[in-house]
mmCIF file of N, CA and C and ligand atoms in Angstrom:
data_model
loop_
_atom_site.group_PDB
_atom_site.id
_atom_site.type_symbol
_atom_site.label_atom_id
_atom_site.label_comp_id
_atom_site.label_asym_id
_atom_site.label_seq_id
_atom_site.Cartn_x
_atom_site.Cartn_y
_atom_site.Cartn_z
ATOM 1 N N MET A 1 0.895 -1.203 0.013
ATOM 2 C CA MET A 1 -0.025 -0.053 0.038
ATOM 3 C C MET A 1 0.877 1.238 -0.011
ATOM 4 N N GLN A 2 0.560 2.096 -0.947
ATOM 5 C CA GLN A 2 1.369 3.359 -0.992
ATOM 6 C C GLN A 2 0.826 4.544 -0.223
ATOM 7 N N ILE A 3 1.545 5.076 0.620
ATOM 8 C CA ILE A 3 1.023 6.288 1.389
ATOM 9 C C ILE A 3 1.536 7.461 0.550
ATOM 10 N N VAL A 4 0.387 8.303 0.307
ATOM 11 C CA VAL A 4 0.803 9.623 -0.239
ATOM 12 C C VAL A 4 0.865 10.750 0.753
ATOM 13 N N LYS A 5 2.096 11.219 1.036
ATOM 14 C CA LYS A 5 2.313 12.250 1.999
ATOM 15 C C LYS A 5 2.631 13.415 1.222
ATOM 16 N N TYR A 6 2.179 14.700 1.675
ATOM 17 C CA TYR A 6 2.580 15.949 1.023
ATOM 18 C C TYR A 6 3.241 16.736 2.006
ATOM 19 N N VAL A 7 4.333 17.354 1.313
ATOM 20 C CA VAL A 7 5.050 18.368 2.158
ATOM 21 C C VAL A 7 4.706 19.730 1.478
ATOM 22 N N PHE A 8 3.914 20.456 2.303
ATOM 23 C CA PHE A 8 3.517 21.875 1.654
ATOM 24 C C PHE A 8 4.703 22.833 1.845
ATOM 25 N N GLN A 9 4.585 23.935 0.855
ATOM 26 C CA GLN A 9 5.637 24.903 0.851
ATOM 27 C C GLN A 9 5.412 26.012 2.016
ATOM 28 N N PRO A 10 6.061 25.998 3.139
ATOM 29 C CA PRO A 10 5.827 27.118 4.099
ATOM 30 C C PRO A 10 6.510 28.635 3.518
ATOM 31 N N HIS A 11 5.744 29.574 3.650
ATOM 32 C CA HIS A 11 6.255 30.901 3.243
ATOM 33 C C HIS A 11 6.770 31.561 4.377
ATOM 34 N N GLY A 12 7.946 31.316 4.827
ATOM 35 C CA GLY A 12 8.495 32.002 6.081
ATOM 36 C C GLY A 12 9.049 33.282 5.816
ATOM 37 N N ASP A 13 9.050 34.127 6.866
ATOM 38 C CA ASP A 13 9.877 35.230 6.899
ATOM 39 C C ASP A 13 10.110 35.601 8.308
ATOM 40 N N GLU A 14 10.537 36.732 8.595
ATOM 41 C CA GLU A 14 10.987 37.061 10.119
ATOM 42 C C GLU A 14 9.714 37.094 10.901
ATOM 43 N N ARG A 15 8.466 37.122 10.290
ATOM 44 C CA ARG A 15 7.144 37.330 10.995
ATOM 45 C C ARG A 15 6.725 35.969 11.543
ATOM 46 N N GLY A 16 7.144 34.741 10.763
ATOM 47 C CA GLY A 16 6.754 33.478 11.057
ATOM 48 C C GLY A 16 6.439 32.698 9.682
ATOM 49 N N GLN A 17 5.570 31.707 9.842
ATOM 50 C CA GLN A 17 5.376 30.785 8.597
ATOM 51 C C GLN A 17 3.928 30.968 8.260
ATOM 52 N N LEU A 18 3.796 30.782 6.994
ATOM 53 C CA LEU A 18 2.354 30.732 6.353
ATOM 54 C C LEU A 18 2.249 29.598 5.332
ATOM 55 N N VAL A 19 1.352 28.776 5.401
ATOM 56 C CA VAL A 19 1.066 27.699 4.347
ATOM 57 C C VAL A 19 -0.152 27.992 3.650
ATOM 58 N N ALA A 20 -0.185 28.031 2.309
ATOM 59 C CA ALA A 20 -1.368 28.189 1.541
ATOM 60 C C ALA A 20 -1.639 26.898 0.727
ATOM 61 N N LEU A 21 -3.028 26.574 0.619
ATOM 62 C CA LEU A 21 -3.329 25.286 0.051
ATOM 63 C C LEU A 21 -4.293 25.633 -1.024
ATOM 64 N N GLU A 22 -4.017 25.406 -2.310
ATOM 65 C CA GLU A 22 -5.141 25.667 -3.317
ATOM 66 C C GLU A 22 -5.541 24.443 -3.978
ATOM 67 N N GLU A 23 -6.897 24.353 -4.262
ATOM 68 C CA GLU A 23 -7.234 23.113 -4.880
ATOM 69 C C GLU A 23 -6.706 22.959 -6.283
ATOM 70 N N PHE A 24 -6.385 21.831 -6.773
ATOM 71 C CA PHE A 24 -5.881 21.316 -7.990
ATOM 72 C C PHE A 24 -4.335 21.751 -8.163
ATOM 73 N N LYS A 25 -3.830 22.476 -7.176
ATOM 74 C CA LYS A 25 -2.591 22.768 -7.272
ATOM 75 C C LYS A 25 -1.750 22.154 -6.054
ATOM 76 N N ASP A 26 -2.028 22.372 -4.840
ATOM 77 C CA ASP A 26 -1.351 21.682 -3.725
ATOM 78 C C ASP A 26 -2.305 20.512 -3.244
ATOM 79 N N ILE A 27 -3.626 20.535 -3.480
ATOM 80 C CA ILE A 27 -4.396 19.595 -3.246
ATOM 81 C C ILE A 27 -5.078 18.898 -4.602
ATOM 82 N N PRO A 28 -5.137 17.673 -4.687
ATOM 83 C CA PRO A 28 -5.538 16.947 -6.024
ATOM 84 C C PRO A 28 -7.005 16.990 -6.275
ATOM 85 N N PHE A 29 -7.818 17.719 -5.564
ATOM 86 C CA PHE A 29 -9.199 17.738 -5.794
ATOM 87 C C PHE A 29 -9.846 19.129 -5.461
ATOM 88 N N ARG A 30 -11.032 19.261 -6.031
ATOM 89 C CA ARG A 30 -11.716 20.365 -5.565
ATOM 90 C C ARG A 30 -12.241 20.300 -4.116
ATOM 91 N N ILE A 31 -11.772 21.427 -3.298
ATOM 92 C CA ILE A 31 -12.036 21.301 -1.908
ATOM 93 C C ILE A 31 -13.572 21.908 -1.583
ATOM 94 N N LYS A 32 -14.389 21.061 -1.376
ATOM 95 C CA LYS A 32 -15.774 21.489 -0.989
ATOM 96 C C LYS A 32 -16.127 21.646 0.414
ATOM 97 N N ARG A 33 -15.215 21.152 1.228
ATOM 98 C CA ARG A 33 -15.528 21.265 2.647
ATOM 99 C C ARG A 33 -14.093 21.235 3.429
ATOM 100 N N VAL A 34 -14.316 22.062 4.597
ATOM 101 C CA VAL A 34 -13.055 22.065 5.585
ATOM 102 C C VAL A 34 -13.608 21.745 6.921
ATOM 103 N N TYR A 35 -13.114 20.853 7.641
ATOM 104 C CA TYR A 35 -13.347 20.800 8.972
ATOM 105 C C TYR A 35 -12.129 20.472 9.891
ATOM 106 N N TYR A 36 -12.356 20.627 11.137
ATOM 107 C CA TYR A 36 -11.112 20.468 11.984
ATOM 108 C C TYR A 36 -11.490 19.956 13.286
ATOM 109 N N MET A 37 -10.791 19.181 13.994
ATOM 110 C CA MET A 37 -11.019 18.620 15.345
ATOM 111 C C MET A 37 -9.911 18.903 16.280
ATOM 112 N N TYR A 38 -10.324 19.270 17.476
ATOM 113 C CA TYR A 38 -9.449 19.796 18.590
ATOM 114 C C TYR A 38 -9.967 19.256 19.900
ATOM 115 N N ASP A 39 -9.250 19.560 20.964
ATOM 116 C CA ASP A 39 -9.591 19.049 22.398
ATOM 117 C C ASP A 39 -10.088 17.631 22.361
ATOM 118 N N THR A 40 -9.323 16.790 21.610
ATOM 119 C CA THR A 40 -9.604 15.326 21.678
ATOM 120 C C THR A 40 -9.327 14.722 22.824
ATOM 121 N N ALA A 41 -10.258 13.955 23.503
ATOM 122 C CA ALA A 41 -10.001 13.545 24.823
ATOM 123 C C ALA A 41 -9.004 12.454 24.745
ATOM 124 N N ASP A 42 -8.293 12.443 25.837
ATOM 125 C CA ASP A 42 -7.163 11.392 25.894
ATOM 126 C C ASP A 42 -7.627 10.013 25.703
ATOM 127 N N GLY A 43 -6.938 9.273 24.793
ATOM 128 C CA GLY A 43 -7.125 7.840 24.787
ATOM 129 C C GLY A 43 -8.404 7.435 23.788
ATOM 130 N N PHE A 44 -8.876 8.446 23.231
ATOM 131 C CA PHE A 44 -10.025 8.071 22.138
ATOM 132 C C PHE A 44 -9.453 8.048 20.785
ATOM 133 N N VAL A 45 -10.279 7.010 20.215
ATOM 134 C CA VAL A 45 -9.892 6.759 18.756
ATOM 135 C C VAL A 45 -10.976 7.384 17.841
ATOM 136 N N ARG A 46 -10.684 8.272 16.991
ATOM 137 C CA ARG A 46 -11.873 8.872 16.071
ATOM 138 C C ARG A 46 -11.704 8.026 14.787
ATOM 139 N N GLY A 47 -12.730 8.369 13.896
ATOM 140 C CA GLY A 47 -12.742 7.722 12.473
ATOM 141 C C GLY A 47 -13.364 6.484 12.689
ATOM 142 N N LYS A 48 -12.734 5.251 12.501
ATOM 143 C CA LYS A 48 -13.125 3.921 12.421
ATOM 144 C C LYS A 48 -14.351 3.758 11.342
ATOM 145 N N HIS A 49 -14.063 4.351 10.201
ATOM 146 C CA HIS A 49 -14.944 4.024 9.055
ATOM 147 C C HIS A 49 -14.221 4.289 7.763
ATOM 148 N N ALA A 50 -14.836 4.030 6.731
ATOM 149 C CA ALA A 50 -14.209 4.119 5.320
ATOM 150 C C ALA A 50 -15.383 5.049 4.646
ATOM 151 N N HIS A 51 -14.867 5.636 3.349
ATOM 152 C CA HIS A 51 -15.890 6.391 2.661
ATOM 153 C C HIS A 51 -16.067 5.658 1.258
ATOM 154 N N LYS A 52 -17.042 5.816 0.737
ATOM 155 C CA LYS A 52 -17.311 5.229 -0.747
ATOM 156 C C LYS A 52 -16.754 6.138 -1.791
ATOM 157 N N LYS A 53 -16.962 7.439 -1.669
ATOM 158 C CA LYS A 53 -16.505 8.453 -2.590
ATOM 159 C C LYS A 53 -15.530 9.520 -2.171
ATOM 160 N N LEU A 54 -15.625 9.872 -0.956
ATOM 161 C CA LEU A 54 -14.900 11.040 -0.372
ATOM 162 C C LEU A 54 -13.355 10.713 -0.475
ATOM 163 N N GLU A 55 -12.576 11.929 -0.871
ATOM 164 C CA GLU A 55 -11.218 11.829 -0.750
ATOM 165 C C GLU A 55 -10.935 12.993 0.152
ATOM 166 N N GLN A 56 -9.748 12.837 0.772
ATOM 167 C CA GLN A 56 -9.411 13.939 1.799
ATOM 168 C C GLN A 56 -7.963 14.102 2.080
ATOM 169 N N ILE A 57 -7.642 15.196 2.496
ATOM 170 C CA ILE A 57 -6.153 15.422 3.062
ATOM 171 C C ILE A 57 -6.157 15.858 4.453
ATOM 172 N N LEU A 58 -5.493 15.243 5.304
ATOM 173 C CA LEU A 58 -5.392 15.429 6.727
ATOM 174 C C LEU A 58 -4.085 16.230 7.122
ATOM 175 N N VAL A 59 -4.160 17.354 7.750
ATOM 176 C CA VAL A 59 -2.966 17.953 8.127
ATOM 177 C C VAL A 59 -3.130 18.297 9.695
ATOM 178 N N CYS A 60 -2.210 17.926 10.469
ATOM 179 C CA CYS A 60 -2.267 18.206 11.846
ATOM 180 C C CYS A 60 -1.544 19.711 12.046
ATOM 181 N N ILE A 61 -2.434 20.606 11.994
ATOM 182 C CA ILE A 61 -1.759 21.955 11.985
ATOM 183 C C ILE A 61 -1.145 22.352 13.327
ATOM 184 N N HIS A 62 -1.492 21.668 14.380
ATOM 185 C CA HIS A 62 -0.953 21.976 15.613
ATOM 186 C C HIS A 62 -0.895 20.751 16.418
ATOM 187 N N GLY A 63 0.189 20.565 17.211
ATOM 188 C CA GLY A 63 0.312 19.176 17.965
ATOM 189 C C GLY A 63 0.668 18.016 16.950
ATOM 190 N N SER A 64 0.081 16.958 17.486
ATOM 191 C CA SER A 64 0.607 15.687 16.572
ATOM 192 C C SER A 64 -0.633 14.586 16.891
ATOM 193 N N CYS A 65 -0.641 13.887 16.018
ATOM 194 C CA CYS A 65 -1.504 12.640 16.053
ATOM 195 C C CYS A 65 -1.052 11.486 15.069
ATOM 196 N N LYS A 66 -1.711 10.526 15.361
ATOM 197 C CA LYS A 66 -1.496 9.293 14.300
ATOM 198 C C LYS A 66 -2.722 8.875 13.356
ATOM 199 N N ILE A 67 -2.427 8.426 12.283
ATOM 200 C CA ILE A 67 -3.465 8.060 11.184
ATOM 201 C C ILE A 67 -3.185 6.627 10.910
ATOM 202 N N LEU A 68 -4.175 5.721 11.206
ATOM 203 C CA LEU A 68 -4.061 4.418 10.742
ATOM 204 C C LEU A 68 -4.914 4.292 9.441
ATOM 205 N N LEU A 69 -4.231 3.806 8.345
ATOM 206 C CA LEU A 69 -4.887 3.621 7.119
ATOM 207 C C LEU A 69 -4.720 2.088 6.816
ATOM 208 N N ASP A 70 -5.930 1.619 6.275
ATOM 209 C CA ASP A 70 -6.235 0.199 6.155
ATOM 210 C C ASP A 70 -6.906 0.112 4.879
ATOM 211 N N ASN A 71 -6.338 -0.864 3.870
ATOM 212 C CA ASN A 71 -7.031 -0.864 2.646
ATOM 213 C C ASN A 71 -7.691 -2.235 2.486
ATOM 214 N N GLY A 72 -7.776 -2.924 3.685
ATOM 215 C CA GLY A 72 -8.458 -4.235 3.642
ATOM 216 C C GLY A 72 -7.472 -5.418 3.669
ATOM 217 N N THR A 73 -6.266 -5.118 3.214
ATOM 218 C CA THR A 73 -5.225 -6.115 3.238
ATOM 219 C C THR A 73 -3.948 -5.692 3.937
ATOM 220 N N GLU A 74 -3.753 -4.414 3.907
ATOM 221 C CA GLU A 74 -2.707 -3.884 4.631
ATOM 222 C C GLU A 74 -3.002 -2.702 5.363
ATOM 223 N N LYS A 75 -2.173 -2.551 6.552
ATOM 224 C CA LYS A 75 -2.465 -1.346 7.339
ATOM 225 C C LYS A 75 -1.086 -0.691 7.439
ATOM 226 N N LYS A 76 -1.218 0.597 7.572
ATOM 227 C CA LYS A 76 0.031 1.547 7.725
ATOM 228 C C LYS A 76 -0.278 2.516 8.675
ATOM 229 N N ILE A 77 0.559 3.107 9.657
ATOM 230 C CA ILE A 77 0.367 4.157 10.488
ATOM 231 C C ILE A 77 1.219 5.310 9.996
ATOM 232 N N VAL A 78 0.564 6.543 9.896
ATOM 233 C CA VAL A 78 1.199 7.761 9.499
ATOM 234 C C VAL A 78 1.057 8.636 10.675
ATOM 235 N N PRO A 79 2.344 9.008 11.180
ATOM 236 C CA PRO A 79 2.412 10.069 12.217
ATOM 237 C C PRO A 79 2.287 11.358 11.501
ATOM 238 N N LEU A 80 1.483 12.286 11.971
ATOM 239 C CA LEU A 80 1.421 13.667 11.577
ATOM 240 C C LEU A 80 1.924 14.622 12.667
ATOM 241 N N GLU A 81 3.128 15.192 12.300
ATOM 242 C CA GLU A 81 3.765 15.972 13.474
ATOM 243 C C GLU A 81 4.190 17.389 13.092
ATOM 244 N N LYS A 82 3.854 17.750 11.828
ATOM 245 C CA LYS A 82 4.312 19.088 11.352
ATOM 246 C C LYS A 82 3.126 19.745 10.654
ATOM 247 N N PRO A 83 2.975 21.179 10.880
ATOM 248 C CA PRO A 83 1.938 21.766 10.282
ATOM 249 C C PRO A 83 1.861 21.965 8.775
ATOM 250 N N TYR A 84 3.074 21.511 7.999
ATOM 251 C CA TYR A 84 3.146 21.590 6.684
ATOM 252 C C TYR A 84 3.219 20.259 5.952
ATOM 253 N N GLU A 85 2.772 19.160 6.757
ATOM 254 C CA GLU A 85 2.524 17.908 6.276
ATOM 255 C C GLU A 85 1.193 17.548 6.168
ATOM 256 N N GLY A 86 0.775 16.780 4.983
ATOM 257 C CA GLY A 86 -0.576 16.186 5.000
ATOM 258 C C GLY A 86 -0.440 14.889 4.381
ATOM 259 N N VAL A 87 -1.575 14.121 4.672
ATOM 260 C CA VAL A 87 -1.481 12.635 4.163
ATOM 261 C C VAL A 87 -2.966 12.684 3.479
ATOM 262 N N TYR A 88 -2.825 12.066 2.205
ATOM 263 C CA TYR A 88 -3.976 11.793 1.502
ATOM 264 C C TYR A 88 -4.680 10.551 1.725
ATOM 265 N N VAL A 89 -6.087 10.629 1.929
ATOM 266 C CA VAL A 89 -6.825 9.486 2.398
ATOM 267 C C VAL A 89 -7.806 9.259 1.236
ATOM 268 N N ALA A 90 -7.681 8.183 0.389
ATOM 269 C CA ALA A 90 -8.592 7.912 -0.665
ATOM 270 C C ALA A 90 -9.804 7.334 -0.177
ATOM 271 N N SER A 91 -10.774 7.261 -1.181
ATOM 272 C CA SER A 91 -12.081 6.629 -0.896
ATOM 273 C C SER A 91 -11.680 5.022 -0.695
ATOM 274 N N GLY A 92 -12.494 4.352 -0.024
ATOM 275 C CA GLY A 92 -12.313 2.883 0.073
ATOM 276 C C GLY A 92 -11.091 2.597 1.127
ATOM 277 N N MET A 93 -10.827 3.665 1.956
ATOM 278 C CA MET A 93 -9.710 3.273 2.932
ATOM 279 C C MET A 93 -10.167 3.460 4.386
ATOM 280 N N TRP A 94 -10.073 2.363 5.106
ATOM 281 C CA TRP A 94 -10.540 2.513 6.549
ATOM 282 C C TRP A 94 -9.505 3.484 7.313
ATOM 283 N N ARG A 95 -9.965 4.333 8.038
ATOM 284 C CA ARG A 95 -9.042 5.260 8.793
ATOM 285 C C ARG A 95 -9.481 5.389 10.187
ATOM 286 N N GLU A 96 -8.350 5.498 10.905
ATOM 287 C CA GLU A 96 -8.499 5.633 12.409
ATOM 288 C C GLU A 96 -7.613 6.777 12.850
ATOM 289 N N MET A 97 -8.021 7.755 13.734
ATOM 290 C CA MET A 97 -7.154 8.789 14.184
ATOM 291 C C MET A 97 -6.989 8.647 15.699
ATOM 292 N N TYR A 98 -5.618 8.717 16.147
ATOM 293 C CA TYR A 98 -5.601 8.451 17.547
ATOM 294 C C TYR A 98 -4.267 9.087 18.118
ATOM 295 N N ASP A 99 -3.876 8.873 19.313
ATOM 296 C CA ASP A 99 -2.708 9.334 19.865
ATOM 297 C C ASP A 99 -2.590 10.856 19.826
ATOM 298 N N PHE A 100 -3.714 11.591 19.807
ATOM 299 C CA PHE A 100 -3.665 13.019 19.793
ATOM 300 C C PHE A 100 -3.074 13.688 20.903
ATOM 301 N N SER A 101 -2.094 14.544 20.659
ATOM 302 C CA SER A 101 -1.359 15.397 21.706
ATOM 303 C C SER A 101 -2.499 16.376 22.293
ATOM 304 N N GLU A 102 -2.304 16.714 23.397
ATOM 305 C CA GLU A 102 -3.422 17.607 24.194
ATOM 306 C C GLU A 102 -3.728 18.824 23.109
ATOM 307 N N ASP A 103 -2.725 19.395 22.530
ATOM 308 C CA ASP A 103 -2.777 20.652 21.729
ATOM 309 C C ASP A 103 -3.140 20.411 20.325
ATOM 310 N N ALA A 104 -3.396 19.062 19.893
ATOM 311 C CA ALA A 104 -3.529 18.762 18.357
ATOM 312 C C ALA A 104 -4.782 19.436 17.881
ATOM 313 N N VAL A 105 -4.522 20.046 16.755
ATOM 314 C CA VAL A 105 -5.666 20.429 15.794
ATOM 315 C C VAL A 105 -5.503 19.850 14.415
ATOM 316 N N LEU A 106 -6.521 18.825 14.134
ATOM 317 C CA LEU A 106 -6.387 18.140 12.877
ATOM 318 C C LEU A 106 -7.341 18.744 11.888
ATOM 319 N N LEU A 107 -6.675 19.246 10.807
ATOM 320 C CA LEU A 107 -7.574 20.031 9.771
ATOM 321 C C LEU A 107 -7.705 18.933 8.572
ATOM 322 N N VAL A 108 -8.851 18.989 8.091
ATOM 323 C CA VAL A 108 -9.176 18.099 6.978
ATOM 324 C C VAL A 108 -9.782 18.847 5.776
ATOM 325 N N LEU A 109 -9.238 18.514 4.621
ATOM 326 C CA LEU A 109 -9.849 19.285 3.420
ATOM 327 C C LEU A 109 -10.480 18.066 2.603
ATOM 328 N N ALA A 110 -11.706 18.218 2.225
ATOM 329 C CA ALA A 110 -12.599 17.229 1.881
ATOM 330 C C ALA A 110 -13.153 17.534 0.403
ATOM 331 N N SER A 111 -13.111 16.429 -0.435
ATOM 332 C CA SER A 111 -13.507 16.640 -1.700
ATOM 333 C C SER A 111 -15.175 16.809 -1.880
ATOM 334 N N GLU A 112 -15.803 16.350 -0.886
ATOM 335 C CA GLU A 112 -17.341 16.311 -1.000
ATOM 336 C C GLU A 112 -17.930 17.042 0.217
ATOM 337 N N LEU A 113 -19.124 17.362 0.074
ATOM 338 C CA LEU A 113 -19.982 17.929 1.377
ATOM 339 C C LEU A 113 -20.199 16.671 2.175
ATOM 340 N N TYR A 114 -20.582 16.984 3.376
ATOM 341 C CA TYR A 114 -20.899 16.032 4.329
ATOM 342 C C TYR A 114 -22.140 15.213 3.962
ATOM 343 N N ASP A 115 -22.005 13.810 4.038
ATOM 344 C CA ASP A 115 -23.028 12.970 3.311
ATOM 345 C C ASP A 115 -23.017 11.714 4.248
ATOM 346 N N GLU A 116 -23.876 11.401 5.130
ATOM 347 C CA GLU A 116 -23.761 10.356 5.975
ATOM 348 C C GLU A 116 -23.903 8.919 5.178
ATOM 349 N N SER A 117 -24.547 9.000 4.018
ATOM 350 C CA SER A 117 -24.723 7.809 3.238
ATOM 351 C C SER A 117 -23.408 7.417 2.567
ATOM 352 N N ASP A 118 -22.415 8.162 2.633
ATOM 353 C CA ASP A 118 -21.006 7.933 2.055
ATOM 354 C C ASP A 118 -20.248 7.177 3.052
ATOM 355 N N TYR A 119 -20.559 7.049 4.286
ATOM 356 C CA TYR A 119 -19.856 6.353 5.267
ATOM 357 C C TYR A 119 -20.139 4.862 5.297
ATOM 358 N N ILE A 120 -18.945 4.110 5.510
ATOM 359 C CA ILE A 120 -18.910 2.734 5.805
ATOM 360 C C ILE A 120 -18.555 2.564 7.174
ATOM 361 N N ARG A 121 -19.514 2.192 8.109
ATOM 362 C CA ARG A 121 -19.091 2.234 9.666
ATOM 363 C C ARG A 121 -18.712 0.842 10.087
ATOM 364 N N ASP A 122 -19.223 -0.162 9.236
ATOM 365 C CA ASP A 122 -19.126 -1.561 9.774
ATOM 366 C C ASP A 122 -17.979 -2.233 9.033
ATOM 367 N N TYR A 123 -16.888 -2.794 9.827
ATOM 368 C CA TYR A 123 -15.598 -3.282 9.337
ATOM 369 C C TYR A 123 -15.745 -4.375 8.471
ATOM 370 N N ASP A 124 -16.794 -5.227 8.606
ATOM 371 C CA ASP A 124 -16.857 -6.387 7.661
ATOM 372 C C ASP A 124 -17.528 -5.920 6.364
ATOM 373 N N GLU A 125 -18.394 -4.954 6.567
ATOM 374 C CA GLU A 125 -18.984 -4.294 5.244
ATOM 375 C C GLU A 125 -17.955 -3.807 4.458
ATOM 376 N N PHE A 126 -16.998 -2.984 5.176
ATOM 377 C CA PHE A 126 -15.859 -2.431 4.381
ATOM 378 C C PHE A 126 -15.058 -3.542 3.712
ATOM 379 N N LEU A 127 -14.652 -4.524 4.452
ATOM 380 C CA LEU A 127 -13.867 -5.635 3.812
ATOM 381 C C LEU A 127 -14.532 -6.108 2.534
ATOM 382 N N ILE A 128 -15.967 -6.321 2.535
ATOM 383 C CA ILE A 128 -16.547 -6.936 1.327
ATOM 384 C C ILE A 128 -16.418 -5.821 0.233
ATOM 385 N N SER A 129 -16.625 -4.509 0.674
ATOM 386 C CA SER A 129 -16.561 -3.422 -0.389
ATOM 387 C C SER A 129 -15.352 -3.428 -1.029
ATOM 388 N N VAL A 130 -14.166 -3.757 -0.377
ATOM 389 C CA VAL A 130 -12.834 -3.650 -1.098
ATOM 390 C C VAL A 130 -12.446 -5.085 -1.652
ATOM 391 N N GLY A 131 -13.218 -6.052 -1.627
ATOM 392 C CA GLY A 131 -13.089 -7.325 -2.046
ATOM 393 C C GLY A 131 -12.171 -8.148 -1.181
ATOM 394 N N ALA A 132 -12.185 -7.845 0.004
ATOM 395 C CA ALA A 132 -11.279 -8.516 1.053
ATOM 396 C C ALA A 132 -12.056 -9.329 1.978
ATOM 397 N N GLY A 133 -13.353 -9.395 1.887
ATOM 398 C CA GLY A 133 -14.278 -10.062 2.851
ATOM 399 C C GLY A 133 -14.180 -11.635 2.719
ATOM 400 N N LYS A 134 -14.533 -12.196 3.747
ATOM 401 C CA LYS A 134 -14.483 -13.775 3.851
ATOM 402 C C LYS A 134 -15.510 -14.298 2.922
HETATM 403 C C1 T46 B 201 -13.224 11.310 8.317
HETATM 404 C C2 T46 B 201 -12.495 11.598 9.558
HETATM 405 C C3 T46 B 201 -11.042 11.896 9.066
HETATM 406 C C4 T46 B 201 -20.747 17.160 10.582
HETATM 407 O O1 T46 B 201 -22.042 17.606 10.813
HETATM 408 N N1 T46 B 201 -20.232 17.586 9.442
HETATM 409 C C5 T46 B 201 -19.161 17.262 8.974
HETATM 410 O O2 T46 B 201 -18.580 17.654 7.928
HETATM 411 C C6 T46 B 201 -18.273 16.281 9.660
HETATM 412 C C7 T46 B 201 -17.017 15.701 9.337
HETATM 413 C C8 T46 B 201 -18.898 15.803 10.880
HETATM 414 N N2 T46 B 201 -20.249 16.292 11.256
HETATM 415 C C9 T46 B 201 -20.868 15.817 12.520
HETATM 416 C C10 T46 B 201 -21.241 14.322 12.598
HETATM 417 C C11 T46 B 201 -21.074 13.837 13.809
HETATM 418 O O3 T46 B 201 -22.193 14.212 14.618
HETATM 419 O O4 T46 B 201 -19.953 15.946 13.652
HETATM 420 C C12 T46 B 201 -19.824 14.751 14.465
HETATM 421 C C13 T46 B 201 -18.662 13.947 14.548
HETATM 422 O O5 T46 B 201 -18.319 13.354 13.315
HETATM 423 P P1 T46 B 201 -17.632 11.948 13.219
HETATM 424 O O6 T46 B 201 -17.958 11.121 14.254
HETATM 425 O O7 T46 B 201 -17.845 11.364 11.852
HETATM 426 O O8 T46 B 201 -16.120 12.320 13.279
HETATM 427 P P2 T46 B 201 -14.771 11.479 13.052
HETATM 428 O O9 T46 B 201 -13.673 12.160 13.708
HETATM 429 O O10 T46 B 201 -14.957 9.935 13.529
HETATM 430 O O11 T46 B 201 -14.613 11.346 11.559
HETATM 431 C C14 T46 B 201 -14.250 12.577 10.731
HETATM 432 C C15 T46 B 201 -15.056 12.624 9.506
HETATM 433 O O12 T46 B 201 -16.534 12.400 9.714
HETATM 434 C C16 T46 B 201 -14.664 11.488 8.524
HETATM 435 O O13 T46 B 201 -15.403 11.773 7.222
HETATM 436 O O14 T46 B 201 -12.810 10.814 7.332
HETATM 437 O O15 T46 B 201 -12.876 12.655 10.376
#
């Protein structure tokens, strides 16, 4: 399984850093939605689902967290620790986010609007959807 990690260009000067993300330039899809999570309670795992259509890029813009990506046959863990690094999460990929530092802010750029019917929340159903079911 290939992990697509992005290293964005920080525009730094004596005032500090700035990262700009543009659709189709820095991000490979039209950005229809942006959301972020913060104040994640210690020990909790978020996500635990896949998407049928949604593509996303996750950026931990403050603090750190880990992303588990699972394509049904292989699992990989991607640490996100820098505000200029992102990981691409394709559709059909089970994802879990965990090990959030107390100060973590996880920003998500999404290719689609929120749609509950796009979620696969049952792991066995996910395995069947990617052809890895029993
Ligand atoms: C994903 C991972 C990385 C909305 O109303 N609109 C939204 O755009 C989103 C993302 C969520 N919500 C509501 C739905 C729930 O009542 O916010 C609540 C928490 O959402 P959820 O439990 O789905 O959050 P996570 O962290 O488990 O998953 C989220 C995204 O939902 C998901 O698409 O890939 O982050």
